[in-house]
Amino acid sequence: MYVKDCNSGSPIEDTQHIDRIEARLRNVLKGDNDIRSAKTMVSMAITHTERRLHQVMFADRDYERKPILQPGGDSPVVTVQNWVERGYSVVNVQCKDRTKLLFDVVCTLTDMEYIVFHATINTAGDRAYLEFYIRHTDGTPISSEPERQRVIQCLQAAVERRASEGVRLELCTPDRQGLLADVTRTFRENGLNVTRAEISTAGDMALNVFYVTDAVGNAADPKLIESVRQKIGVSNLKVKELPPLIYHQEAEREDQTAGVAGTVLLSLGSLVKKNLYHLGLIRSYS
């Protein structure tokens, strides 16, 4: 989260103020059952937001824990084998295609201090197939079974972190102090659980995306979604994606006047690979 002082509009420089914020956040995060200590950290450095989130979750070893709300659909399949003759470790990832998949996988390999020397990325329908030839920064391949298993766990976690469960809601409204708190409180009071969110501002407008389910992780009732929209503002909060079952139900209620639209799948094109190559995240691409 990137925050500013609400009065000055500048970064918070008062260390005592920052310490108070951290203490209060820890109290909120630990909740009533503090099995794991809640952790917060403050950084003044500018880092790519989504890359930073990978780094924070990797440092917290999230790949060793199972999520409370299990993601639906098939899990990513990751294999790691050594090509002894050439001195490479060959990593294969097979999973459902989605936006920023290549970014997530390559950032994870980079943060684990592996170098990608060659890579092949293909898509077929809604499936993605990624193959990487990697070595350690010292030029050696993966050397032990525990290390191989760790790479598999970390890449599976990287793919699943951005998995979007639930209904996608987009909020576009004039920004104001307390807006996010008001919106999320409305979700909570109406039994909606936020599984993922992207919060941003552009000028004086708030542009937020929320993925919501019911309290236990199942598809939210469309009537409940509509009730929340009425409270927040129908013109401000729009439904952009529905789970397949709900989508079919909605289509039937509309007497099939509109076709059922599948989730837009953005393939991993050559442009993305070329940009990663020029950014130095991969050595070559094909």
mmCIF file with all atom_site columns, C-alpha atoms in Angstrom, residues 47 82 93 105 120 125 176 212 230 279:
data_model
loop_
_atom_site.group_PDB
_atom_site.id
_atom_site.type_symbol
_atom_site.label_atom_id
_atom_site.label_alt_id
_atom_site.label_comp_id
_atom_site.label_asym_id
_atom_site.label_entity_id
_atom_site.label_seq_id
_atom_site.pdbx_PDB_ins_code
_atom_site.Cartn_x
_atom_site.Cartn_y
_atom_site.Cartn_z
_atom_site.occupancy
_atom_site.B_iso_or_equiv
_atom_site.pdbx_formal_charge
_atom_site.auth_seq_id
_atom_site.auth_comp_id
_atom_site.auth_asym_id
_atom_site.auth_atom_id
_atom_site.pdbx_PDB_model_num
ATOM 1  C CA . THR A 1 47  ? 9.445   -0.693  -6.377  1.00 0.00 ? 47  THR A CA 1
ATOM 2  C CA . ASN A 1 82  ? 18.355  -31.269 -14.990 1.00 0.00 ? 82  ASN A CA 1
ATOM 3  C CA . VAL A 1 93  ? 4.941   -24.904 -16.160 1.00 0.00 ? 93  VAL A CA 1
ATOM 4  C CA . VAL A 1 105 ? 6.851   -16.709 -13.189 1.00 0.00 ? 105 VAL A CA 1
ATOM 5  C CA . THR A 1 120 ? 9.710   -21.036 -24.861 1.00 0.00 ? 120 THR A CA 1
ATOM 6  C CA . GLY A 1 125 ? -6.912  -22.467 -26.134 1.00 0.00 ? 125 GLY A CA 1
ATOM 7  C CA . ARG A 1 176 ? -12.213 11.003  -1.080  1.00 0.00 ? 176 ARG A CA 1
ATOM 8  C CA . VAL A 1 212 ? -15.706 -11.071 -4.148  1.00 0.00 ? 212 VAL A CA 1
ATOM 9  C CA . GLN A 1 230 ? -27.514 -0.074  -4.825  1.00 0.00 ? 230 GLN A CA 1
ATOM 10 C CA . LEU A 1 279 ? 14.479  -5.585  -19.422 1.00 0.00 ? 279 LEU A CA 1
#
